GROMACS .gro file of C-alpha atoms in nm:
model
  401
    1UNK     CA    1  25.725  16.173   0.747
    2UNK     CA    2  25.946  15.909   0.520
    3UNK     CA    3  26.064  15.726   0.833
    4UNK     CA    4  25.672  15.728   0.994
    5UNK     CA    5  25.495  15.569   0.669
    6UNK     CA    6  25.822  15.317   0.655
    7UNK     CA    7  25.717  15.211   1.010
    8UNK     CA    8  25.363  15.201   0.910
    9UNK     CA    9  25.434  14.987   0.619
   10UNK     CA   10  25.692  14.758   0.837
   11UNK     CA   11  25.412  14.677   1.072
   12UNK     CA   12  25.163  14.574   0.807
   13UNK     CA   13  25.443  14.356   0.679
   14UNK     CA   14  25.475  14.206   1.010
   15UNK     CA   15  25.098  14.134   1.039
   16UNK     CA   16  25.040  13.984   0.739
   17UNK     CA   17  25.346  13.734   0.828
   18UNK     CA   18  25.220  13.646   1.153
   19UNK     CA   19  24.836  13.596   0.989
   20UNK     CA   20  25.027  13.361   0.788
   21UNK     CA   21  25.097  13.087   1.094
   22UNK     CA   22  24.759  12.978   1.104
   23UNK     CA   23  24.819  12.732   1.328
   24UNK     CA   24  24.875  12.999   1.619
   25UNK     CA   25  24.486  13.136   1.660
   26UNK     CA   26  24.316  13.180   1.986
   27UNK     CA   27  24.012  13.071   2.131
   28UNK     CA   28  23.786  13.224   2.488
   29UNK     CA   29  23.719  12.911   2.696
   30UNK     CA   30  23.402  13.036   2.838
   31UNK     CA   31  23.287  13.093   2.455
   32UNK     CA   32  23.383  12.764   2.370
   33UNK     CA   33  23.181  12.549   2.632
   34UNK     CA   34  22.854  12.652   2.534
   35UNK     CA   35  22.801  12.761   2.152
   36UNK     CA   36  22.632  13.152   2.105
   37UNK     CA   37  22.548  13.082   1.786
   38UNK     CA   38  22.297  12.874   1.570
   39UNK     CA   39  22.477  12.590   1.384
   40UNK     CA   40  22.361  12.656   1.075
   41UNK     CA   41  22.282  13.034   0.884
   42UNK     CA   42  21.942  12.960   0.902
   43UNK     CA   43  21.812  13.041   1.249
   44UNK     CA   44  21.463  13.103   1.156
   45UNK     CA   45  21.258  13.308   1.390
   46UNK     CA   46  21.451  13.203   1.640
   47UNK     CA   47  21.586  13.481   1.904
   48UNK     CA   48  21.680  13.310   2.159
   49UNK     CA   49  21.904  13.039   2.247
   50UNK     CA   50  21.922  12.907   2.589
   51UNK     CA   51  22.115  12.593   2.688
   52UNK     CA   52  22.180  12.374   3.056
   53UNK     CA   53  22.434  12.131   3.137
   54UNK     CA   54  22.456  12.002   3.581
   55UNK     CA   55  22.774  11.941   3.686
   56UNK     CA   56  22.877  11.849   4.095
   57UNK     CA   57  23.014  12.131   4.268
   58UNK     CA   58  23.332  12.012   4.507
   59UNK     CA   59  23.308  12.333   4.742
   60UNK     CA   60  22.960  12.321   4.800
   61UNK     CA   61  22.855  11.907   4.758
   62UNK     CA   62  22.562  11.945   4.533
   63UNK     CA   63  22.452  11.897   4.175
   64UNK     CA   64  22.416  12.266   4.046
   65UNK     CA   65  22.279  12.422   3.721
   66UNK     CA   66  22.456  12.588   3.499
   67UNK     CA   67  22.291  12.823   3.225
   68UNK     CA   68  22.352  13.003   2.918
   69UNK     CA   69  22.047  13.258   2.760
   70UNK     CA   70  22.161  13.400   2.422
   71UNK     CA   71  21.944  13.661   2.265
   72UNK     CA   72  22.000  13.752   1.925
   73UNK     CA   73  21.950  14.139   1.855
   74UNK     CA   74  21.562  14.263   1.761
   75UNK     CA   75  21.695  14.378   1.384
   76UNK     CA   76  21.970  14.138   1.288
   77UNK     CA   77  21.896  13.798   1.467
   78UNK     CA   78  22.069  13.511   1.640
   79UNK     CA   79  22.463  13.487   1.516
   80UNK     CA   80  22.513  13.153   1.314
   81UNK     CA   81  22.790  12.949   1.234
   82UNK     CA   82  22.899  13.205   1.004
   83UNK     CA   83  22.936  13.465   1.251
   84UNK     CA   84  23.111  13.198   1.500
   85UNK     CA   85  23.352  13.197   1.211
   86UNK     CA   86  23.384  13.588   1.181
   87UNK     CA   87  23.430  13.583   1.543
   88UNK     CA   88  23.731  13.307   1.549
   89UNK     CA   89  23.908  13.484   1.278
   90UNK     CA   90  23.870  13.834   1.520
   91UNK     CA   91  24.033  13.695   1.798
   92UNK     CA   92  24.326  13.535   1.526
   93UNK     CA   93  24.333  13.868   1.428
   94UNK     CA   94  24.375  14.056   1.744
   95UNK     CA   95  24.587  13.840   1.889
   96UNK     CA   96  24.865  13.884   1.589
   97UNK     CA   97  24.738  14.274   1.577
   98UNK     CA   98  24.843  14.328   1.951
   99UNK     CA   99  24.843  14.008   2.162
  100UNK     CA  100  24.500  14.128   2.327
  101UNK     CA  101  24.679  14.448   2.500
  102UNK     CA  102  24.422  14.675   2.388
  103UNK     CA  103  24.019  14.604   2.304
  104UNK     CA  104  24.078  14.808   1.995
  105UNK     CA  105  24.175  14.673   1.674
  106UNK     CA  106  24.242  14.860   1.375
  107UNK     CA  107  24.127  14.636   1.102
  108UNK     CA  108  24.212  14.599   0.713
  109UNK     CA  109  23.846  14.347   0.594
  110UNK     CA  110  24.068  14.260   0.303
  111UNK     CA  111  24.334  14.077   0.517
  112UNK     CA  112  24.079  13.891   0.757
  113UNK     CA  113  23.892  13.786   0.410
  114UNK     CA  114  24.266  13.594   0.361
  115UNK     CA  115  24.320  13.478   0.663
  116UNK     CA  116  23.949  13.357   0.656
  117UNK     CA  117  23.950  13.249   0.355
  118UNK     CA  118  23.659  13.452   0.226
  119UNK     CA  119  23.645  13.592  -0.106
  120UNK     CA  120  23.728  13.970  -0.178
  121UNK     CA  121  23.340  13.975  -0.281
  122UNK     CA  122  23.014  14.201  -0.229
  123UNK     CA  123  22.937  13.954  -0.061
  124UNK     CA  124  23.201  13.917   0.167
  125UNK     CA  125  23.154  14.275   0.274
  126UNK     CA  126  22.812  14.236   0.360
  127UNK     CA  127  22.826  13.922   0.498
  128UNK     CA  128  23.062  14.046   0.768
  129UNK     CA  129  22.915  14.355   0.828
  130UNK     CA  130  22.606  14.166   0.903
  131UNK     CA  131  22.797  13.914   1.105
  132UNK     CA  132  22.984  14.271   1.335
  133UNK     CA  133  22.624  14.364   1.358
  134UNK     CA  134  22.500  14.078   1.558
  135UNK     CA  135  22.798  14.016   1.743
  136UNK     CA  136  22.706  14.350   1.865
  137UNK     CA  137  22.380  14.317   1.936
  138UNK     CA  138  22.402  13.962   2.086
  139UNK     CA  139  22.344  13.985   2.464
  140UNK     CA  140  22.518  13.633   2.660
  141UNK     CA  141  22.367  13.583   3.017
  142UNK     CA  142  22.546  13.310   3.245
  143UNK     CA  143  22.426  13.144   3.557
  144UNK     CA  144  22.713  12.942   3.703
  145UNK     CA  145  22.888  12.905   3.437
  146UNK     CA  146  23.092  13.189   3.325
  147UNK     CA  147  23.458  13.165   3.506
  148UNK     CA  148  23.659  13.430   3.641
  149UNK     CA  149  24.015  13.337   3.607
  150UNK     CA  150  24.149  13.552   3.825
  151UNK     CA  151  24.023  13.470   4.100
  152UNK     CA  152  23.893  13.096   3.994
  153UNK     CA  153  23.563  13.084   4.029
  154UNK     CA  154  23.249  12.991   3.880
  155UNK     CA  155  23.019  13.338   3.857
  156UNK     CA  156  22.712  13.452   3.721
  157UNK     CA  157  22.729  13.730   3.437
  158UNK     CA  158  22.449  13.894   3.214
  159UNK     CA  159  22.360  14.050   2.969
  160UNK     CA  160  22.704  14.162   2.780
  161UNK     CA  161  22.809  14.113   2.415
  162UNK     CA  162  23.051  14.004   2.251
  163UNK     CA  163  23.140  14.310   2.037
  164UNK     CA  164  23.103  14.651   2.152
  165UNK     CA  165  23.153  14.836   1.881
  166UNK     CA  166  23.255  14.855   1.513
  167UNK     CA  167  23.318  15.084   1.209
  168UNK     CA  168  23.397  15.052   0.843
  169UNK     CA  169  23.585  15.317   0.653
  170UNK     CA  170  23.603  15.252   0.263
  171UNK     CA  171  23.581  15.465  -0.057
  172UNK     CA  172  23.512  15.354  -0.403
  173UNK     CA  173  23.748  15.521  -0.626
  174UNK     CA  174  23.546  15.567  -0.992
  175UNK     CA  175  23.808  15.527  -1.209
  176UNK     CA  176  23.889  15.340  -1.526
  177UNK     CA  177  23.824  14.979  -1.376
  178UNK     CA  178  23.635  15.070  -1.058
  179UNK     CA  179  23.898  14.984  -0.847
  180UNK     CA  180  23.798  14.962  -0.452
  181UNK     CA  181  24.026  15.132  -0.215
  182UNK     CA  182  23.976  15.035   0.161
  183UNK     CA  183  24.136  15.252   0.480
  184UNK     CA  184  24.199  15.091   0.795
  185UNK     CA  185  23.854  14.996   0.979
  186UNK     CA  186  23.791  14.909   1.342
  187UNK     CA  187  23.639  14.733   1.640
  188UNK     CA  188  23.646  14.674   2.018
  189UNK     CA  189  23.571  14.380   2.210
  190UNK     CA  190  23.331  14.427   2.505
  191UNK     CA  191  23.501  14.490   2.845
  192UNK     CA  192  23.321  14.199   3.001
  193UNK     CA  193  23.469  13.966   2.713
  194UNK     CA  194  23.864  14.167   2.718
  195UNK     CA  195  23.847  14.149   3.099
  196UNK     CA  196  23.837  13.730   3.011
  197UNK     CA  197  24.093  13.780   2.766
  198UNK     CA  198  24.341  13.956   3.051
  199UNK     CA  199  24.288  13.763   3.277
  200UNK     CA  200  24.426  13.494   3.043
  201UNK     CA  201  24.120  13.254   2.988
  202UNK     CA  202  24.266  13.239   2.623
  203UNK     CA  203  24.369  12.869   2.445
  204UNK     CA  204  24.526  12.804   2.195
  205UNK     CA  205  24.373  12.639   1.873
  206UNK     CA  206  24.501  12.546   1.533
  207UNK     CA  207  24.321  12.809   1.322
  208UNK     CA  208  24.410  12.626   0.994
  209UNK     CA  209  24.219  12.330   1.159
  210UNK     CA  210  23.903  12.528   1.271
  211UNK     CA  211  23.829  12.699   0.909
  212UNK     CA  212  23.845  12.382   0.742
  213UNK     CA  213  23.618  12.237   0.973
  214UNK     CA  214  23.198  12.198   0.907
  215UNK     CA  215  23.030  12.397   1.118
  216UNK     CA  216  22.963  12.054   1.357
  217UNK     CA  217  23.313  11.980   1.352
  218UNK     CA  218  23.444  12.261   1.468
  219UNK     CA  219  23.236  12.285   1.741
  220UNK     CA  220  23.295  11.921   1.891
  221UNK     CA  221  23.697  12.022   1.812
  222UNK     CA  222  23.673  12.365   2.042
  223UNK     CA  223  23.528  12.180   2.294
  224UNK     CA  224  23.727  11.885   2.319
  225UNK     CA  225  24.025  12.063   2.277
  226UNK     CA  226  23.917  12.254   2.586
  227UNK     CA  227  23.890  11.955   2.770
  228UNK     CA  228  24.186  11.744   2.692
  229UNK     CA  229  24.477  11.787   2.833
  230UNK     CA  230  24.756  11.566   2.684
  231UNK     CA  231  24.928  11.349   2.789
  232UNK     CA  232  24.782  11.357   3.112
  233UNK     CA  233  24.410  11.373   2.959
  234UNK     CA  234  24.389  11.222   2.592
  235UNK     CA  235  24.054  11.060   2.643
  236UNK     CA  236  23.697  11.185   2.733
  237UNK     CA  237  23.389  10.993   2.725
  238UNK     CA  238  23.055  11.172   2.773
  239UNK     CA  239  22.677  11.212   2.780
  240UNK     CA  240  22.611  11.198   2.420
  241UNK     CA  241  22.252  11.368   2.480
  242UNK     CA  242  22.445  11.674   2.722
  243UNK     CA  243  22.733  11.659   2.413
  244UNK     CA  244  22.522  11.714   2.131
  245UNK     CA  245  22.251  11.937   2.262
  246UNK     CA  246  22.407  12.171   2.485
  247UNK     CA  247  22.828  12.161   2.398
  248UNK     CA  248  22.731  12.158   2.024
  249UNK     CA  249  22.392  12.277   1.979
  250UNK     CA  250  22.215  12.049   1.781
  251UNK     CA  251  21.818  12.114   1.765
  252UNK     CA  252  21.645  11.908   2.073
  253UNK     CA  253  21.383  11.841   1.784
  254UNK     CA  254  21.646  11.573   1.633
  255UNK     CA  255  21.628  11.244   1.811
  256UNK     CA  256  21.939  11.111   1.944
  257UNK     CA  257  22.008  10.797   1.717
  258UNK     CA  258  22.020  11.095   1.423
  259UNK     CA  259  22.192  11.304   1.603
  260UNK     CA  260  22.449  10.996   1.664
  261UNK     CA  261  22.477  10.901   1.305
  262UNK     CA  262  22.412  11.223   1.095
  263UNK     CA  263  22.609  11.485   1.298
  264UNK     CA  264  22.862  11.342   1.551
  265UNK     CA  265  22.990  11.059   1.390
  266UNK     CA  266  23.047  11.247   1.029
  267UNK     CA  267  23.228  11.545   1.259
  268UNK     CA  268  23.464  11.290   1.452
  269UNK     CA  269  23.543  11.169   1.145
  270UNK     CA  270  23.657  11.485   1.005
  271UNK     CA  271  23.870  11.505   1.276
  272UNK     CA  272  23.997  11.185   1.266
  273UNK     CA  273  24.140  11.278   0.892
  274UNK     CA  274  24.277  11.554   1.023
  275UNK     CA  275  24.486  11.375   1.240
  276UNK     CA  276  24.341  11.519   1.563
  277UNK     CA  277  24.110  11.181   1.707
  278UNK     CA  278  24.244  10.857   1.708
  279UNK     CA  279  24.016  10.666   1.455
  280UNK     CA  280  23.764  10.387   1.605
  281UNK     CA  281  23.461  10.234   1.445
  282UNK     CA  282  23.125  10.304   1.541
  283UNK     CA  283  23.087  10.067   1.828
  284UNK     CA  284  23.384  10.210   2.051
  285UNK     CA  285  23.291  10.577   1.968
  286UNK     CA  286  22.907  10.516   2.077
  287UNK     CA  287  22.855  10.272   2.335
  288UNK     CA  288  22.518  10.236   2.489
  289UNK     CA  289  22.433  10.243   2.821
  290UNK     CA  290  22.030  10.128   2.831
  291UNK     CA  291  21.752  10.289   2.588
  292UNK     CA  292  21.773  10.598   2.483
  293UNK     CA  293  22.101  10.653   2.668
  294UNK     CA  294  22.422  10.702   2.502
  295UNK     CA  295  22.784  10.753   2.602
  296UNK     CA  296  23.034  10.885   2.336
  297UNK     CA  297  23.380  10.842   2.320
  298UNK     CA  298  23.684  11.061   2.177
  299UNK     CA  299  24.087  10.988   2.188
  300UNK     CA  300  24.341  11.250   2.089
  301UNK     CA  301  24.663  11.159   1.888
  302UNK     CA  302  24.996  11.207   2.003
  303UNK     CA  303  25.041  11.397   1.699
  304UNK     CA  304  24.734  11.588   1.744
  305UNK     CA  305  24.909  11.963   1.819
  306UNK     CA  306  25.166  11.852   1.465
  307UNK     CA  307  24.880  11.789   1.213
  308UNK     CA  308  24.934  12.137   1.027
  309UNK     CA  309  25.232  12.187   0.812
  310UNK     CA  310  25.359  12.541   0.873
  311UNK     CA  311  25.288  12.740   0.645
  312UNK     CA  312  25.601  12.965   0.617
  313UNK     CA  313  25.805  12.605   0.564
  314UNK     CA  314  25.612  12.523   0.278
  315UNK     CA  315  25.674  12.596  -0.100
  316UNK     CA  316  25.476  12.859  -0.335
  317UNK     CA  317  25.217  12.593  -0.418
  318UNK     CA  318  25.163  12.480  -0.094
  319UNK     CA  319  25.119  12.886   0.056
  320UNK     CA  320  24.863  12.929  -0.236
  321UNK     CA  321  24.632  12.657  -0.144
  322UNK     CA  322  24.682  12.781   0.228
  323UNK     CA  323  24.585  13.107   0.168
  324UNK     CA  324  24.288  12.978  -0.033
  325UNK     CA  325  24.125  12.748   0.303
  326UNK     CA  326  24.319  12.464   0.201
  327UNK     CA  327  24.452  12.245   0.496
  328UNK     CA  328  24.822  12.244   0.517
  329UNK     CA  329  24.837  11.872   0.535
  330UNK     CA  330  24.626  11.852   0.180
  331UNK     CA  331  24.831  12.092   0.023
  332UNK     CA  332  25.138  11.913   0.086
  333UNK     CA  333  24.959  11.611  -0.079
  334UNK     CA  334  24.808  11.767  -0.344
  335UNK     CA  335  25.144  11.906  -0.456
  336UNK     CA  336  25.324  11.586  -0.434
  337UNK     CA  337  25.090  11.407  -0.665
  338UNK     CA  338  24.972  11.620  -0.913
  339UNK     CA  339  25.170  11.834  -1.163
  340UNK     CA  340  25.213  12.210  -1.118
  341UNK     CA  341  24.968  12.305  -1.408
  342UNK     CA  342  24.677  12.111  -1.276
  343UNK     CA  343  24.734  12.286  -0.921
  344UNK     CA  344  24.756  12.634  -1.065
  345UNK     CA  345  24.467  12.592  -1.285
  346UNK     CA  346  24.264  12.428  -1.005
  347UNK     CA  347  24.354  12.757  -0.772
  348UNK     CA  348  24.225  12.959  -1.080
  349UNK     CA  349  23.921  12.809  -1.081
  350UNK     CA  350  23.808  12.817  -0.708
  351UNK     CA  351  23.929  13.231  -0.734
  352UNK     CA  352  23.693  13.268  -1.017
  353UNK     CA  353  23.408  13.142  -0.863
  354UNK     CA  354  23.436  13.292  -0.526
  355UNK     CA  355  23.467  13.598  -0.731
  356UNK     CA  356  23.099  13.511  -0.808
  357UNK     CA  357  23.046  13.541  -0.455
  358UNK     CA  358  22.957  13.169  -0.469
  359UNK     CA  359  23.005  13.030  -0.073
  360UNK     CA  360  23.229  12.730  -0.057
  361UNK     CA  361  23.215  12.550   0.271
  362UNK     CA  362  23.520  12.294   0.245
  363UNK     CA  363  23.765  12.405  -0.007
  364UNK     CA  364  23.957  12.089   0.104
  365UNK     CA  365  23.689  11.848  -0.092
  366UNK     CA  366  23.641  12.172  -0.361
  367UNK     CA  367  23.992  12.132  -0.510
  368UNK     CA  368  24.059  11.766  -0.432
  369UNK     CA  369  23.723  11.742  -0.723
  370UNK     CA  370  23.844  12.046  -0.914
  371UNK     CA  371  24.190  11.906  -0.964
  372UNK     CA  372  24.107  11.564  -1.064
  373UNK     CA  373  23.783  11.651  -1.274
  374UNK     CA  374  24.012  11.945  -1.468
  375UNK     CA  375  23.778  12.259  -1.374
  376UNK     CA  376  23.852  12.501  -1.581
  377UNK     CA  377  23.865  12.875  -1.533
  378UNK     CA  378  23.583  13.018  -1.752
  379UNK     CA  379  23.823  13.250  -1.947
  380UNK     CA  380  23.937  12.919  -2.117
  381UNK     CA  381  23.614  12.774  -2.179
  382UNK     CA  382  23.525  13.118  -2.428
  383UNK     CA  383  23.672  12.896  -2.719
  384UNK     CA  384  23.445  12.621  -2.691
  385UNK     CA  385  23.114  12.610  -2.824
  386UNK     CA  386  22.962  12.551  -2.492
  387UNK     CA  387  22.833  12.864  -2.304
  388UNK     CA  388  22.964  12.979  -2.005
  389UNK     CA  389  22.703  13.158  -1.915
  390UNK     CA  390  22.469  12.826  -1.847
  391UNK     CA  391  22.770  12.687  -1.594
  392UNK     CA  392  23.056  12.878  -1.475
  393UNK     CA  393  23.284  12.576  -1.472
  394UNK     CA  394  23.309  12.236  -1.638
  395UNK     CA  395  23.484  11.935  -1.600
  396UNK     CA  396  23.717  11.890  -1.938
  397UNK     CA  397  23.596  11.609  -2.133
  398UNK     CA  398  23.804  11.353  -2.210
  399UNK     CA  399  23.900  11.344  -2.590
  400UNK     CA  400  23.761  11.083  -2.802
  401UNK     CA  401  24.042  10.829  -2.896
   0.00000   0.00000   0.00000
């Protein structure tokens, strides 16, 4: 019985230490071409999603039509870019739980909240049992478009999901301080979507990179990442309208010259500071054609598969603010030019308020501000005669000289 929990508890060890490499997460290239999910968490009324991209077909000589229809489930809805995340941190997950040789996966929510970088909140937990929920109730139908890799071909396939099941085992303990004890959960992929994964239609992705990423970002990063193959392939240029509407999902309701400025531009440039696009101004990323038509243009850097630090090679400091969403690039930064105290009490503050169960979308900008403004921890603002209650954290005033 001694040597059986032993084992047990050396293969958690080894899990968590493979989580760790975040730069080793996984991504279906079927799921990547055409988003399932609304890009932001507010989908509306919305339940369906349907999007259409033609592309010349070498066997037969003709233009065809590929399709996607998503239809979000009749209770839960349309996933969002909050369950894309969920979703991206299920396949990191599975692939470090058993490199994809089973579609069930024991699951421990507290150790996909770290790797996701999700607060051990309420809200966490109900947040991703919403998000299981409409992964399984999601139902993906392709026309043309969804590829068999084993035997190479382009196929039609309906009405699957991406989860097939899920369940959650937990107990609250009542004891002195309420503690919260959680047993091993799990879930299984859908045969349809495993069947993908053996055949190996799997890529690999930095994960550091993708949960750092806006929502818009990461979605122009999946799919370019699909699609370039270095250093045969480092640059694609593209439709801009059949980029933005169909490979990333913007609303068809935006017009283009919006689109251009407010959401592709701003997400190239977040990959351009991550090291991943070569940087260009506006003029050679968008060039245009004749009214109304756009082409847009992307360059991977050499560099582009280096631009995470990994983690296990970095100090203390710099596995803290990993663990925490920050990128590993930052952290290194961060710890070169700012003094240990201002780092630590930085990384207090961003724990205390996603205790709150406050949501914060890019931790990178988060503790860039919190170090550099001093945000406090609210446990050291009790002193003071201003009340924490009106503002969970401050910026420290500067003393008057």
């Amino acid at each position: 019985m001694k040597k059986e929990r032993g084992n047990q508890k050396s293969s958690a060890e080894s899990l968590l230490h493979r989580l760790e490499d975040l730069r080793n997460g996984r991504d279906e290239m079927n799921l990547c071409e055409l988003p399932f999910a609304a890009l932001s968490e507010r989908a509306g009324n919305r339940r369906t999603l349907q999007f259409e991209v033609e592309d010349y077909d070498r066997t037969s000589g003709q233009t065809i039509c590929r399709s996607l229809i998503v239809k979000g489930d009749p209770e839960f809805g349309l996933p969002t870019e909050k369950d894309e995340e969920i979703y991206l941190g299920l396949l990191k997950y599975s692939s470090d739980f058993n490199g994809f040789s089973s579609p069930e996966i024991f699951l421990v929510r507290s150790a996909l909240f770290d790797l996701m970088g999700w607060p051990k909140s309420d809200w966490a937990y109900r947040r991703l049992a919403l998000g299981m929920q409409r992964l399984v109730g999601v139902r993906l139908s392709y026309q043309n478009l969804w590829r068999d890799n084993r035997d190479k071909q382009w196929r039609d396939q309906g009405a699957f999901s991406i989860l097939e099941s899920f369940r959650f085992r937990d107990s609250r303990l009542i004891t002195g301080n309420a503690s919260f004890s959680e047993h091993s959960s799990v879930f299984r992929w859908s045969s349809v979507l495993f069947d993908s994964f053996d055949s190996g239609y799997l890529k690999r992705v930095d994960y550091g990179l993708t949960r750092q990423l806006s929502p818009t970002a990461r979605r122009l990063y999946r799919y370019l990442d699909k699609h370039f193959h270095p250093p045969r392939r480092r640059v694609i240029s593209m439709d801009l309208n059949r980029l933005a509407y169909q490979h990333i999902g913007i609303s068809k309701g935006i017009a283009l010259d919006k689109v251009r400025k407010r959401y592709i531009a701003p997400a190239a440039e977040e990959l351009v500071q991550a090291g991943y696009l070569v940087d260009c101004d506006l003029e050679q990323r968008f060039q245009s054609l004749k009214r109304g038509i756009w082409s847009a243009h992307f360059e991977c850097t050499t560099a582009a598969n280096h631009a995470i630090v990994p983690v296990a090679e970095s100090s203390r400091i710099v596995s803290a603010l990993c663990q925490r969403g920050i990128s590993a690039n930052l952290a290194v930064q961060i710890e070169q030019s700012h003094s240990r105290e201002a780092v630590v009490t930085a990384i207090k503050a961003l724990d205390e308020q996603r205790r709150t169960g406050t949501i914060i979308r890019s931790p990178d900008r988060w503790i860039s501000k919190a170090i550099v403004a001093g945000f406090q921890p609210s446990g050291e603002l009790e002193k003071s005669r201003l009340r924490p209650e009106r503002r969970i954290f401050r910026a420290r005033r500067a003393s008057k000289s």
